[in-house]
Coordinates of C-alpha atoms in Angstrom, one line a residue:
Chain C
M1148 CA 36.4 57.9 73.5
P1149 CA 35.8 56.1 70.2
S1150 CA 33.4 53.2 70.2
P1151 CA 35.0 49.8 70.2
L1152 CA 35.4 47.8 67.0
I1153 CA 33.7 44.8 68.5
E1154 CA 31.1 45.0 71.2
V1155 CA 29.5 41.8 72.6
V1156 CA 26.7 42.1 75.1
D1157 CA 25.0 39.2 76.8
L1158 CA 25.8 37.0 73.8
V1159 CA 24.0 33.6 73.8
K1160 CA 24.2 30.8 71.3
S1161 CA 22.1 27.7 71.6
Y1162 CA 21.1 24.9 69.4
P1163 CA 17.8 23.0 69.4
V1164 CA 18.2 19.4 70.6
G1165 CA 15.6 16.8 70.3
D1166 CA 11.9 18.0 70.1
S1167 CA 11.9 20.9 72.6
G1168 CA 15.2 21.1 74.4
T1169 CA 18.1 23.4 73.6
L1170 CA 21.8 23.1 74.2
E1171 CA 23.4 26.4 75.2
I1172 CA 27.0 26.6 73.9
L1173 CA 27.7 30.2 74.8
H1174 CA 26.4 31.7 78.0
R1175 CA 25.9 35.5 78.2
L1176 CA 29.3 36.6 77.1
N1177 CA 30.3 40.3 77.5
F1178 CA 33.5 41.9 76.1
T1179 CA 34.7 44.6 73.8
I1180 CA 37.7 44.7 71.5
D1181 CA 39.1 48.1 70.4
A1182 CA 40.6 48.9 67.0
G1183 CA 44.3 47.9 66.8
E1184 CA 44.2 45.1 69.4
F1185 CA 45.7 41.7 68.9
V1186 CA 43.5 39.3 70.8
A1187 CA 43.8 35.5 71.2
I1188 CA 40.7 33.6 72.1
M1189 CA 41.9 30.4 73.7
G1190 CA 40.2 27.4 75.1
P1191 CA 40.1 23.7 74.9
S1192 CA 38.1 22.0 72.1
G1193 CA 34.4 22.0 72.8
S1194 CA 34.7 25.2 74.8
G1195 CA 32.7 27.2 72.3
K1196 CA 35.5 29.3 71.0
S1197 CA 34.9 28.3 67.4
T1198 CA 31.2 29.1 67.7
L1199 CA 32.1 32.5 69.1
M1200 CA 34.5 33.0 66.2
N1201 CA 31.7 32.2 63.6
I1202 CA 29.4 34.7 65.3
L1203 CA 32.2 37.4 65.3
G1204 CA 32.7 36.6 61.6
C1205 CA 29.0 37.1 60.8
L1206 CA 29.0 33.5 59.5
D1207 CA 26.5 32.5 62.2
I1208 CA 23.9 34.5 64.1
P1209 CA 23.6 34.7 67.9
S1210 CA 20.5 33.3 69.6
G1211 CA 20.4 36.1 72.1
G1212 CA 22.2 39.3 73.1
R1213 CA 23.9 41.8 70.9
Y1214 CA 26.9 41.8 68.6
V1215 CA 27.9 45.2 67.4
L1216 CA 30.6 45.3 64.7
N1217 CA 32.2 48.6 63.7
G1218 CA 29.1 50.4 65.0
T1219 CA 26.6 48.1 63.2
D1220 CA 24.2 45.9 65.2
T1221 CA 24.4 42.7 63.2
A1222 CA 21.0 41.5 64.4
R1223 CA 19.4 44.0 62.1
L1224 CA 21.1 42.9 58.9
D1225 CA 19.7 40.5 56.2
P1226 CA 22.0 37.9 54.7
D1227 CA 23.1 40.2 51.9
Q1228 CA 24.0 43.0 54.2
L1229 CA 25.9 40.4 56.3
A1230 CA 27.7 39.3 53.1
A1231 CA 28.7 42.9 52.5
L1232 CA 30.0 43.2 56.0
R1233 CA 32.1 40.1 55.7
N1234 CA 33.4 41.4 52.4
R1235 CA 34.4 44.9 53.6
T1236 CA 35.0 44.7 57.3
I1237 CA 36.3 41.2 58.0
G1238 CA 39.2 39.2 56.6
F1239 CA 39.1 35.5 57.3
V1240 CA 42.0 33.1 57.8
F1241 CA 41.0 29.5 58.3
Q1242 CA 42.8 26.5 59.7
G1243 CA 42.2 24.6 56.4
F1244 CA 43.2 27.7 54.3
N1245 CA 39.9 27.4 52.3
L1246 CA 41.4 28.5 49.0
L1247 CA 39.7 27.5 45.7
P1248 CA 42.0 24.8 44.4
R1249 CA 41.3 25.3 40.7
K1250 CA 42.0 29.0 40.7
T1251 CA 45.4 30.6 40.6
V1252 CA 46.9 32.2 43.7
E1253 CA 46.3 35.6 42.1
D1254 CA 42.6 34.9 41.4
N1255 CA 42.1 33.5 44.9
V1256 CA 43.4 36.7 46.4
A1257 CA 41.4 38.8 44.0
L1258 CA 38.1 37.1 44.8
P1259 CA 36.9 39.3 47.6
L1260 CA 37.6 42.3 45.3
L1261 CA 35.3 40.7 42.6
Y1262 CA 32.4 40.6 45.0
A1263 CA 33.2 44.2 46.0
G1264 CA 32.7 45.2 42.4
V1265 CA 36.3 46.2 41.7
S1266 CA 37.4 46.2 38.0
R1267 CA 39.6 43.5 36.6
E1268 CA 42.7 45.6 36.2
E1269 CA 42.5 46.9 39.8
R1270 CA 41.9 43.4 41.1
E1271 CA 45.0 42.1 39.4
A1272 CA 47.2 45.0 40.5
R1273 CA 45.9 44.7 44.1
A1274 CA 46.3 40.9 44.2
L1275 CA 49.9 41.2 43.0
E1276 CA 50.7 43.9 45.6
L1277 CA 49.2 41.8 48.4
L1278 CA 51.1 38.7 47.4
R1279 CA 54.4 40.6 47.4
Q1280 CA 53.5 41.9 50.8
V1281 CA 53.2 38.3 52.2
G1282 CA 56.4 37.3 50.3
L1283 CA 54.8 35.3 47.5
G1284 CA 55.2 37.7 44.6
H1285 CA 56.9 34.9 42.6
R1286 CA 54.0 32.4 42.9
V1287 CA 51.3 34.5 41.3
G1288 CA 50.3 32.0 38.6
H1289 CA 50.5 28.8 40.8
K1290 CA 47.5 27.0 42.0
P1291 CA 47.1 26.4 45.8
P1292 CA 47.8 22.6 45.7
Q1293 CA 51.2 23.4 44.2
L1294 CA 52.2 25.3 47.3
S1295 CA 53.3 24.3 50.8
G1296 CA 50.9 24.7 53.7
G1297 CA 52.7 27.8 54.9
Q1298 CA 52.6 29.3 51.5
Q1299 CA 48.9 28.5 51.2
Q1300 CA 48.2 30.2 54.5
R1301 CA 50.1 33.3 53.3
V1302 CA 47.9 33.3 50.2
A1303 CA 44.8 33.1 52.5
I1304 CA 46.2 36.0 54.6
A1305 CA 46.7 38.0 51.4
R1306 CA 43.1 37.3 50.4
A1307 CA 41.9 38.4 53.9
L1308 CA 43.6 41.7 53.4
A1309 CA 42.2 42.3 49.9
N1310 CA 39.5 44.8 50.8
S1311 CA 41.6 46.4 53.5
P1312 CA 39.3 45.4 56.3
P1313 CA 39.8 46.8 59.8
L1314 CA 39.5 43.3 61.3
I1315 CA 41.2 40.0 60.7
L1316 CA 39.7 36.8 62.1
A1317 CA 41.9 33.8 62.2
D1318 CA 40.6 30.4 63.3
E1319 CA 43.4 28.1 64.3
P1320 CA 45.6 29.6 61.5
T1321 CA 48.5 27.4 62.4
G1322 CA 46.6 24.2 63.2
N1323 CA 47.8 22.5 60.0
L1324 CA 51.4 23.9 60.0
D1325 CA 54.6 22.7 61.6
T1326 CA 56.2 24.7 64.4
H1327 CA 58.7 26.6 62.3
T1328 CA 56.1 27.7 59.7
S1329 CA 53.7 28.5 62.5
E1330 CA 56.2 31.0 63.9
D1331 CA 56.5 32.6 60.4
I1332 CA 52.8 33.0 60.1
M1333 CA 52.4 34.4 63.6
A1334 CA 55.3 36.8 62.9
L1335 CA 53.3 38.0 59.8
F1336 CA 50.2 38.6 61.9
E1337 CA 52.3 40.5 64.5
R1338 CA 53.8 42.6 61.7
L1339 CA 50.4 43.4 60.2
N1340 CA 49.1 44.4 63.7
R1341 CA 52.1 46.5 64.4
D1342 CA 52.7 48.2 61.1
Q1343 CA 49.2 48.6 59.7
G1344 CA 47.3 48.8 62.9
L1345 CA 45.0 45.9 62.0
T1346 CA 42.8 44.4 64.6
I1347 CA 43.5 40.7 64.8
V1348 CA 41.4 38.2 66.6
L1349 CA 42.9 34.7 66.8
V1350 CA 41.3 31.5 67.9
T1351 CA 43.6 28.8 69.2
H1352 CA 44.0 26.1 71.7
E1353 CA 47.8 26.4 71.9
P1354 CA 49.4 28.7 74.5
D1355 CA 52.5 29.0 72.3
V1356 CA 50.4 30.6 69.5
A1357 CA 48.3 32.7 71.9
R1358 CA 51.5 34.1 73.3
H1359 CA 51.9 36.3 70.2
A1360 CA 48.8 38.2 71.1
Q1361 CA 48.7 41.1 73.6
R1362 CA 45.4 40.2 75.1
L1363 CA 44.0 36.8 75.9
I1364 CA 40.3 35.8 76.3
H1365 CA 40.2 32.4 77.9
V1366 CA 36.9 30.6 77.1
V1367 CA 35.9 27.5 79.1
D1368 CA 32.6 25.7 78.8
G1369 CA 30.9 28.7 77.1
H1370 CA 32.0 31.2 79.7
I1371 CA 34.8 33.7 79.8
A1372 CA 37.1 32.3 82.4
E1373 CA 39.8 35.0 82.1
D1374 CA 40.3 38.1 80.1
G1375 CA 43.5 40.1 80.4
P1376 CA 47.0 40.7 79.1
T1377 CA 48.6 37.5 77.6
K1378 CA 51.7 37.8 79.7
T1379 CA 49.8 37.9 82.9
I1380 CA 47.6 35.0 82.2
L1381 CA 50.1 32.7 80.5
G1382 CA 52.9 33.7 82.8
R1383 CA 50.8 32.7 85.8
A1384 CA 49.7 29.4 84.1
H1385 CA 53.2 28.4 83.3
A1386 CA 55.0 29.7 86.2
Chain Q
M219 CA 30.9 44.9 35.1
M220 CA 29.9 42.6 38.0
F221 CA 27.9 40.5 35.5
G222 CA 31.0 40.2 33.3
S223 CA 33.1 39.0 36.3
L224 CA 30.4 36.4 37.2
L225 CA 30.3 35.2 33.6
E226 CA 34.1 34.7 33.8
E227 CA 33.6 32.8 37.1
A228 CA 31.0 30.6 35.4
L229 CA 33.2 29.9 32.4
Q230 CA 36.1 29.1 34.6
A231 CA 34.1 26.6 36.7
M232 CA 32.8 24.9 33.5
G233 CA 36.4 24.8 32.1
A234 CA 37.5 23.2 35.3
N235 CA 35.2 20.2 34.6
R236 CA 35.2 20.0 30.8
L237 CA 34.0 16.4 30.4
R238 CA 31.0 17.0 32.6
S239 CA 30.1 20.2 30.9
A240 CA 30.4 18.5 27.5
L241 CA 28.2 15.6 28.6
T242 CA 25.6 17.9 30.0
M243 CA 25.7 19.8 26.8
L244 CA 25.1 16.6 24.8
G245 CA 21.6 16.4 26.1
M246 CA 20.9 19.9 24.8
I247 CA 22.7 19.2 21.5
I248 CA 20.5 16.1 20.9
G249 CA 17.3 17.9 21.9
V250 CA 17.8 21.0 19.8
G251 CA 19.2 19.0 16.9
A252 CA 16.1 16.8 16.9
V253 CA 13.8 19.8 17.1
V254 CA 15.5 21.6 14.2
L255 CA 15.6 18.4 12.1
M256 CA 12.1 17.3 12.8
M257 CA 10.7 20.8 12.2
A258 CA 12.6 21.0 8.9
I259 CA 11.1 17.7 7.8
G260 CA 7.6 18.6 9.0
Q261 CA 7.7 22.0 7.3
G262 CA 9.2 20.4 4.2
A263 CA 6.1 18.1 4.0
Q264 CA 3.8 21.1 4.6
A265 CA 5.6 23.1 1.9
M266 CA 5.3 20.2 -0.5
V267 CA 1.5 20.0 0.1
S268 CA 0.9 23.7 -0.1
E269 CA 2.8 23.8 -3.4
A270 CA 0.7 21.0 -4.8
I271 CA -2.4 22.8 -3.7
A272 CA -1.3 26.1 -5.2
S273 CA -0.4 24.3 -8.5
M274 CA -3.9 22.9 -8.7
G275 CA -5.5 26.4 -8.7
S276 CA -7.3 27.8 -5.7
N277 CA -11.0 27.8 -4.8
L278 CA -11.7 25.2 -7.4
F279 CA -14.7 23.1 -8.3
I280 CA -14.8 20.3 -10.8
I281 CA -18.2 19.4 -12.1
L282 CA -18.3 15.9 -13.7
S283 CA -20.9 14.3 -15.9
G284 CA -23.3 11.9 -14.2
S285 CA -23.3 8.2 -14.1
S286 CA -25.3 5.9 -16.4
T287 CA -27.0 2.7 -15.6
S288 CA -27.0 -0.1 -18.2
G289 CA -29.0 -3.2 -17.4
G290 CA -28.7 -2.6 -13.7
V291 CA -25.0 -2.0 -13.9
R292 CA -24.1 1.5 -12.8
M293 CA -21.2 2.7 -14.9
G294 CA -19.8 5.4 -12.7
G295 CA -19.3 9.1 -13.1
G296 CA -18.6 10.7 -16.4
T297 CA -20.0 7.8 -18.5
V298 CA -23.0 9.8 -19.7
P299 CA -22.3 13.1 -21.3
T300 CA -24.8 15.3 -19.5
L301 CA -22.8 18.5 -19.4
T302 CA -22.7 21.0 -22.2
A303 CA -20.6 24.0 -23.1
T304 CA -23.8 26.1 -22.5
D305 CA -24.0 24.7 -18.9
A306 CA -20.5 26.0 -18.5
H307 CA -21.5 29.3 -19.9
A308 CA -24.5 29.5 -17.5
I309 CA -22.3 28.6 -14.5
G310 CA -20.0 31.5 -15.5
E311 CA -22.9 33.9 -15.1
L312 CA -23.3 33.0 -11.4
P313 CA -22.2 35.9 -9.2
E314 CA -20.1 33.6 -6.9
I315 CA -18.1 32.2 -9.8
A316 CA -15.0 34.1 -11.1
A317 CA -14.1 31.9 -14.0
V318 CA -15.3 28.7 -15.6
A319 CA -13.7 26.4 -18.1
P320 CA -15.5 23.6 -20.0
S321 CA -13.1 20.7 -20.7
Y322 CA -13.0 18.0 -23.2
P323 CA -9.9 15.9 -22.8
N324 CA -8.7 12.9 -24.7
N325 CA -5.4 11.1 -25.3
A326 CA -3.6 11.6 -28.5
Q327 CA -0.2 11.4 -30.0
V328 CA 1.7 14.6 -30.7
I329 CA 4.5 14.4 -33.3
F330 CA 7.3 16.8 -34.0
G331 CA 9.9 15.8 -36.5
S332 CA 11.1 12.3 -35.5
N333 CA 9.8 12.6 -32.0
N334 CA 6.4 11.6 -30.7
W335 CA 4.7 11.7 -27.4
T336 CA 1.2 10.6 -26.3
T337 CA -0.4 12.9 -23.9
A338 CA -3.8 14.1 -22.6
I339 CA -5.0 16.8 -24.9
M340 CA -7.5 19.2 -23.3
G341 CA -10.1 21.0 -25.4
T342 CA -11.0 24.0 -23.4
T343 CA -11.5 27.8 -23.4
P344 CA -8.9 30.6 -22.5
E345 CA -10.5 30.8 -19.0
Y346 CA -9.0 27.4 -18.2
F347 CA -5.6 29.1 -17.7
E348 CA -7.2 31.6 -15.3
V349 CA -9.0 28.9 -13.4
R350 CA -5.8 27.0 -12.8
D351 CA -3.5 30.0 -12.3
W352 CA -1.4 28.7 -15.1
H353 CA 0.7 31.0 -17.2
P354 CA 2.9 30.5 -20.3
V355 CA 6.7 30.8 -19.9
S356 CA 7.0 31.6 -23.5
G357 CA 4.5 32.5 -26.2
T358 CA 0.9 33.0 -25.3
V359 CA -2.4 31.0 -24.8
F360 CA -5.2 30.9 -27.2
T361 CA -8.1 33.4 -27.3
D362 CA -11.9 33.4 -27.5
S363 CA -11.6 34.0 -31.3
D364 CA -9.4 30.9 -31.6
V365 CA -12.2 29.0 -29.9
R366 CA -14.9 30.5 -32.2
S367 CA -12.9 29.7 -35.3
A368 CA -11.7 26.3 -34.1
A369 CA -8.1 27.3 -34.8
R370 CA -5.4 24.7 -35.0
V371 CA -3.3 26.1 -32.3
I372 CA -1.8 24.2 -29.3
V373 CA -0.3 25.2 -25.9
L374 CA 2.1 22.6 -24.5
G375 CA 2.9 21.5 -20.9
Q376 CA 6.6 21.3 -19.9
T377 CA 6.8 17.5 -20.1
V378 CA 5.5 17.5 -23.6
V379 CA 7.9 20.3 -24.6
R380 CA 10.8 18.3 -23.1
N381 CA 9.9 15.1 -24.9
L382 CA 9.4 16.7 -28.3
F383 CA 11.7 19.6 -28.4
G384 CA 14.4 19.0 -25.7
S385 CA 15.7 22.4 -24.8
E386 CA 14.5 24.1 -28.0
D387 CA 11.9 26.8 -27.8
P388 CA 8.7 25.2 -29.3
V389 CA 6.8 28.5 -29.9
G390 CA 6.1 29.0 -33.6
K391 CA 6.9 25.3 -34.5
T392 CA 4.3 23.1 -36.1
V393 CA 3.4 19.7 -34.5
R394 CA 1.0 17.1 -35.8
V395 CA -1.9 15.7 -33.8
K396 CA -3.9 12.9 -35.4
N397 CA -2.3 14.0 -38.8
S398 CA -3.5 17.6 -38.5
P399 CA -0.9 20.3 -38.2
F400 CA -1.1 22.5 -35.1
V401 CA 1.0 25.7 -34.5
V402 CA 2.5 25.8 -31.0
I403 CA 1.6 29.2 -29.7
G404 CA 2.8 28.8 -26.1
A405 CA 4.6 26.7 -23.5
L406 CA 3.3 26.6 -19.9
E407 CA 5.2 27.0 -16.7
P408 CA 6.0 23.8 -14.9
K409 CA 3.5 22.8 -12.1
G410 CA 5.1 19.6 -10.9
Q411 CA 3.2 16.7 -9.3
S412 CA -0.4 16.9 -8.2
L413 CA -1.5 15.8 -4.8
D414 CA -2.1 12.2 -6.1
G415 CA 1.2 12.1 -7.8
R416 CA 0.2 12.7 -11.4
D417 CA 2.5 14.8 -13.6
Q418 CA 0.5 17.9 -14.2
D419 CA 2.8 19.1 -17.0
D420 CA 2.1 16.1 -19.2
T421 CA -0.7 17.7 -21.1
A422 CA -1.5 20.1 -24.0
M423 CA -4.4 22.4 -24.6
V424 CA -6.3 23.2 -27.8
P425 CA -9.4 25.3 -28.3
L426 CA -12.6 23.5 -27.1
T427 CA -14.2 23.6 -30.6
T428 CA -11.1 22.3 -32.3
A429 CA -11.0 19.3 -29.9
Q430 CA -14.8 18.6 -30.4
R431 CA -15.0 19.0 -34.1
Q432 CA -11.6 18.1 -35.5
L433 CA -9.6 16.0 -33.1
F434 CA -12.0 13.7 -31.2
G435 CA -15.2 13.8 -33.3
N436 CA -17.8 14.2 -30.6
P437 CA -20.9 11.9 -31.0
F438 CA -22.9 14.4 -28.9
P439 CA -22.1 17.8 -30.3
G440 CA -21.6 20.4 -27.6
M441 CA -21.1 17.8 -24.9
I442 CA -18.1 18.2 -22.6
R443 CA -16.5 15.9 -20.0
F444 CA -16.1 18.2 -17.1
I445 CA -16.3 21.8 -16.1
M446 CA -13.8 23.6 -13.9
A447 CA -15.1 26.6 -12.0
K448 CA -13.3 29.0 -9.7
A449 CA -15.2 30.7 -6.9
R450 CA -14.5 34.4 -6.2
S451 CA -13.2 33.6 -2.7
R452 CA -12.8 30.8 -0.3
E453 CA -15.6 32.2 1.8
M454 CA -17.9 32.0 -1.1
M455 CA -17.3 28.3 -1.9
P456 CA -20.2 26.8 0.1
R457 CA -22.7 29.2 -1.4
A458 CA -21.2 28.8 -4.9
E459 CA -21.5 25.0 -4.6
Q460 CA -25.2 25.4 -3.6
S461 CA -25.9 27.7 -6.5
L462 CA -24.1 25.4 -8.9
I463 CA -26.2 22.4 -8.0
E464 CA -29.4 24.4 -8.1
L465 CA -28.5 25.9 -11.5
L466 CA -27.6 22.5 -13.0
R467 CA -30.6 20.7 -11.6
A468 CA -32.8 23.5 -13.1
R469 CA -31.1 23.3 -16.4
H470 CA -31.2 19.5 -16.6
R471 CA -34.8 19.5 -15.4
I472 CA -34.2 17.2 -12.5
R473 CA -37.3 16.9 -10.3
P474 CA -37.0 17.2 -6.5
G475 CA -36.2 13.8 -5.0
Q476 CA -34.4 12.6 -8.2
E477 CA -30.7 12.0 -8.2
D478 CA -28.3 14.6 -9.7
D479 CA -26.9 13.6 -13.2
F480 CA -23.6 15.3 -12.3
T481 CA -21.1 15.5 -9.5
V482 CA -19.6 18.6 -7.9
R483 CA -16.2 18.1 -6.3
N484 CA -14.7 20.7 -4.1
L485 CA -11.0 20.4 -4.6
T486 CA -10.0 23.0 -2.1
A487 CA -11.7 21.0 0.7
L488 CA -9.6 18.0 -0.3
A489 CA -6.5 20.1 -0.3
Q490 CA -7.4 21.5 3.1
T491 CA -7.7 18.0 4.5
A492 CA -4.3 17.1 3.1
A493 CA -2.8 20.3 4.5
G494 CA -4.4 19.6 7.9
T495 CA -2.9 16.1 7.9
T496 CA 0.6 17.3 7.2
R497 CA 0.3 20.1 9.8
T498 CA -0.7 17.5 12.4
L499 CA 2.3 15.4 11.3
S500 CA 4.5 18.4 11.7
V501 CA 3.3 19.2 15.1
M502 CA 3.7 15.6 16.2
L503 CA 7.3 15.4 15.0
G504 CA 8.0 18.6 16.9
A505 CA 6.3 17.3 20.0
I506 CA 8.4 14.1 19.9
A507 CA 11.6 16.1 19.4
S508 CA 10.6 18.4 22.3
V509 CA 10.6 15.4 24.6
S510 CA 14.3 15.0 24.0
L511 CA 14.8 18.7 24.6
L512 CA 13.0 18.2 27.9
V513 CA 15.2 15.3 28.8
G514 CA 18.2 17.4 28.0
G515 CA 16.9 20.1 30.3
I516 CA 16.4 17.6 33.1
G517 CA 20.0 16.4 32.5
I518 CA 21.1 20.0 33.1
M519 CA 19.2 20.2 36.3
N520 CA 20.6 16.8 37.4
I521 CA 24.2 17.8 36.8
M522 CA 23.8 21.2 38.3
L523 CA 22.3 19.7 41.5
V524 CA 25.3 17.3 41.7
S525 CA 27.6 20.2 41.0
V526 CA 26.1 22.4 43.8
T527 CA 26.5 19.5 46.3
E528 CA 30.0 18.9 45.1
R529 CA 30.9 22.5 45.3
T530 CA 29.2 23.3 48.6
R531 CA 32.5 24.1 50.3
E532 CA 33.5 26.4 47.4
I533 CA 30.1 28.1 47.8
G534 CA 30.8 28.4 51.5
I535 CA 34.2 30.1 50.8
R536 CA 32.6 32.5 48.4
L537 CA 29.9 33.4 50.8
A538 CA 32.4 33.8 53.6
I539 CA 34.5 36.3 51.7
G540 CA 31.5 38.4 50.7
A541 CA 29.5 36.8 47.9
R542 CA 25.8 37.9 48.1
R543 CA 23.1 35.3 47.5
Q544 CA 22.4 36.9 44.1
D545 CA 26.1 36.5 43.1
V546 CA 26.0 32.8 43.7
L547 CA 22.6 32.5 42.1
L548 CA 23.7 34.3 39.0
Q549 CA 26.9 32.3 38.7
F550 CA 25.1 29.0 38.7
L551 CA 22.3 30.3 36.5
L552 CA 24.9 31.5 34.0
E553 CA 26.5 28.1 34.0
A554 CA 23.2 26.4 33.2
L555 CA 22.5 29.1 30.6
I556 CA 25.8 28.8 28.8
I557 CA 25.5 25.0 28.7
S558 CA 22.0 25.2 27.2
L559 CA 22.9 28.0 24.7
V560 CA 26.2 26.5 23.5
G561 CA 24.5 23.1 23.4
S562 CA 21.6 24.5 21.3
L563 CA 24.0 26.3 19.0
I564 CA 25.8 23.0 18.3
G565 CA 22.5 21.2 18.2
A566 CA 21.1 23.6 15.6
A567 CA 24.2 23.2 13.5
I568 CA 23.8 19.4 13.7
G569 CA 20.1 19.7 12.9
F570 CA 21.0 21.7 9.8
V571 CA 23.5 19.1 8.6
G572 CA 20.9 16.4 9.3
A573 CA 18.3 18.3 7.3
W574 CA 20.8 18.8 4.5
L575 CA 21.6 15.1 4.5
A576 CA 17.9 14.2 4.5
A577 CA 17.5 16.4 1.5
V578 CA 20.6 15.3 -0.4
V579 CA 20.9 11.7 0.5
G580 CA 17.3 10.9 1.5
G581 CA 15.7 13.0 -1.2
M582 CA 13.3 14.6 1.2
T583 CA 11.9 18.1 1.0
V584 CA 13.1 20.0 4.0
V585 CA 12.5 23.6 5.0
V586 CA 14.7 25.2 7.7
T587 CA 13.1 28.4 8.7
L588 CA 14.5 31.2 10.8
S589 CA 11.5 30.8 13.1
S590 CA 12.3 27.2 13.9
I591 CA 15.9 28.1 14.8
L592 CA 14.7 31.1 16.9
L593 CA 12.1 28.7 18.6
A594 CA 14.9 26.2 19.4
F595 CA 17.0 28.9 20.9
T596 CA 14.2 30.4 22.9
V597 CA 13.2 27.0 24.2
A598 CA 16.9 26.2 25.0
A599 CA 17.3 29.5 27.0
A600 CA 14.0 28.9 28.8
V601 CA 15.1 25.3 29.6
G602 CA 18.5 26.6 30.9
I603 CA 16.8 29.1 33.1
F604 CA 14.0 26.9 34.2
F605 CA 16.1 23.8 35.0
G606 CA 19.1 25.9 36.2
F607 CA 17.1 28.0 38.6
Y608 CA 16.3 25.4 41.2
P609 CA 19.9 24.2 41.7
A610 CA 21.2 27.8 41.5
R611 CA 18.7 28.9 44.2
K612 CA 19.7 25.9 46.3
A613 CA 23.3 27.0 46.1
A614 CA 22.4 30.6 46.9
E615 CA 20.3 29.7 49.9
L616 CA 23.1 27.7 51.6
R617 CA 24.0 29.0 55.1
P618 CA 27.7 30.1 54.9
I619 CA 28.6 28.3 58.2
E620 CA 27.1 25.0 57.1
A621 CA 28.6 25.2 53.6
L622 CA 32.0 25.9 55.1
R623 CA 31.8 22.9 57.4
Y624 CA 30.7 20.6 54.5
Q625 CA 33.3 17.9 53.8

């Protein structure tokens, strides 16, 4: 049996509070995610789901426990090795898009390739291909502020795909979008998961968004309340 | 290749905020411009002084006749003719002395055709030209046999040539001095102003004997006004001075404890003082200009720090999608470096123009050397790296999660 893409063992995250006290946000979480899964991490605000997301994305480090990504124990890595991991293994999609407003759409998509050391010609070709893939082949020279929210999020998804990472992490990707556009974006994620076998981990507080995933991890107060097929959990909640 | 991409990123970021980049650059422009201009002026002053020193002749002593006292009134140096041509000859025998020239100057009118010009006419020996490093541009100088025969030959300085002959070649022409005809055998190269501003070219030379016997009728035969002596090297000058004084005291039979009846002046020492003063001036000008360079550098640091704060979110995004710390560091360092290098390029150009204006409009002597430009560039690059490093490191050390959250 192949080792899982994500393996979280007794994961703890706490912050120092005051002089000596600490505030524990995440309490001894355990789960694994296999390659090709489409998982939604759902929970109310303040539940710790975003903190979990940041650790999964190697943007933050756990206070205790182990996080093994793609066979690498992230605790052993220095900041530059973590940067390389983010560059090659993870594609990020954020709620606020996080595009560089002064750069063209094409340059935004090509940026992860720049840090991977890809030549200019290859970067341009790849960025164009990715933008076509998300249906924005005609917007290559535009700057992000000239695009609608849905279009910006498509650009962000194209950027996340730049280095062909096995894992896409999406943090409230539809939080700033209207219902119709949200459906479009979620359909795009589903397609990427189905057609390219990408592992997608999605953080949301909306059951309607979570419904697109196959598996749901329900986080409440820093614990995993439920972990199972989406249909089972949501079906029961809304029955 | 990675470096080229980061350079592009840096240029793009600067292009995105042109006004700020330009204003930051202004600090460097003024700093480097001031350094180039001030160094040009300082080196110009130094060049002027060293030219004046060279024109005087190097390692030079002037030995003047002593002073006389008349009814309690001391008349000052040169009033009593105590030096003779044989003194000069004896000085020439000293091992430390390379050449010696007895001099007997007086003012007289020189006439050519309808032109006349009154100038200092120096009766001297051929060694005078050696002592002063002075060579003819046309014709020749007189010889020892001219001195022995008291020949009526004359060598003219450029100012005299210009006033009597205009652009004509004077060699071979006959001029009249005190109603005696003299054949012009040579014209000397121009020497320009002396350190005290006298026109060194406003003079003419005749053989010593001719001056003494025919032109100025010496009441004390054989007496001369002063002796110029050249030491063999600069190192020998203190010893040469000592020997000179001992020799002349012995020759003039001056008892120990009695005052000298002559004065020895070391012209090189004077010149060194003048050179030292201009060097100090030059360094001071450079130091003052360097302050503005420093201010320019601090300006870069200031703006870069603001820029890092303002672009925290951008840095966070870059870190999130895989920029390593060194990528961020290099990008911001390159921005600082480009600003300081482009700024110093423009500054150097402005310094050039300023130096040119100072020369053309202000009539100053300026010297722009390659070394001053290289210095300005080196300092600018150093300033860029030094003042750019702290903000760049601050950017690179940002934690990605905190940078991303920054609003």
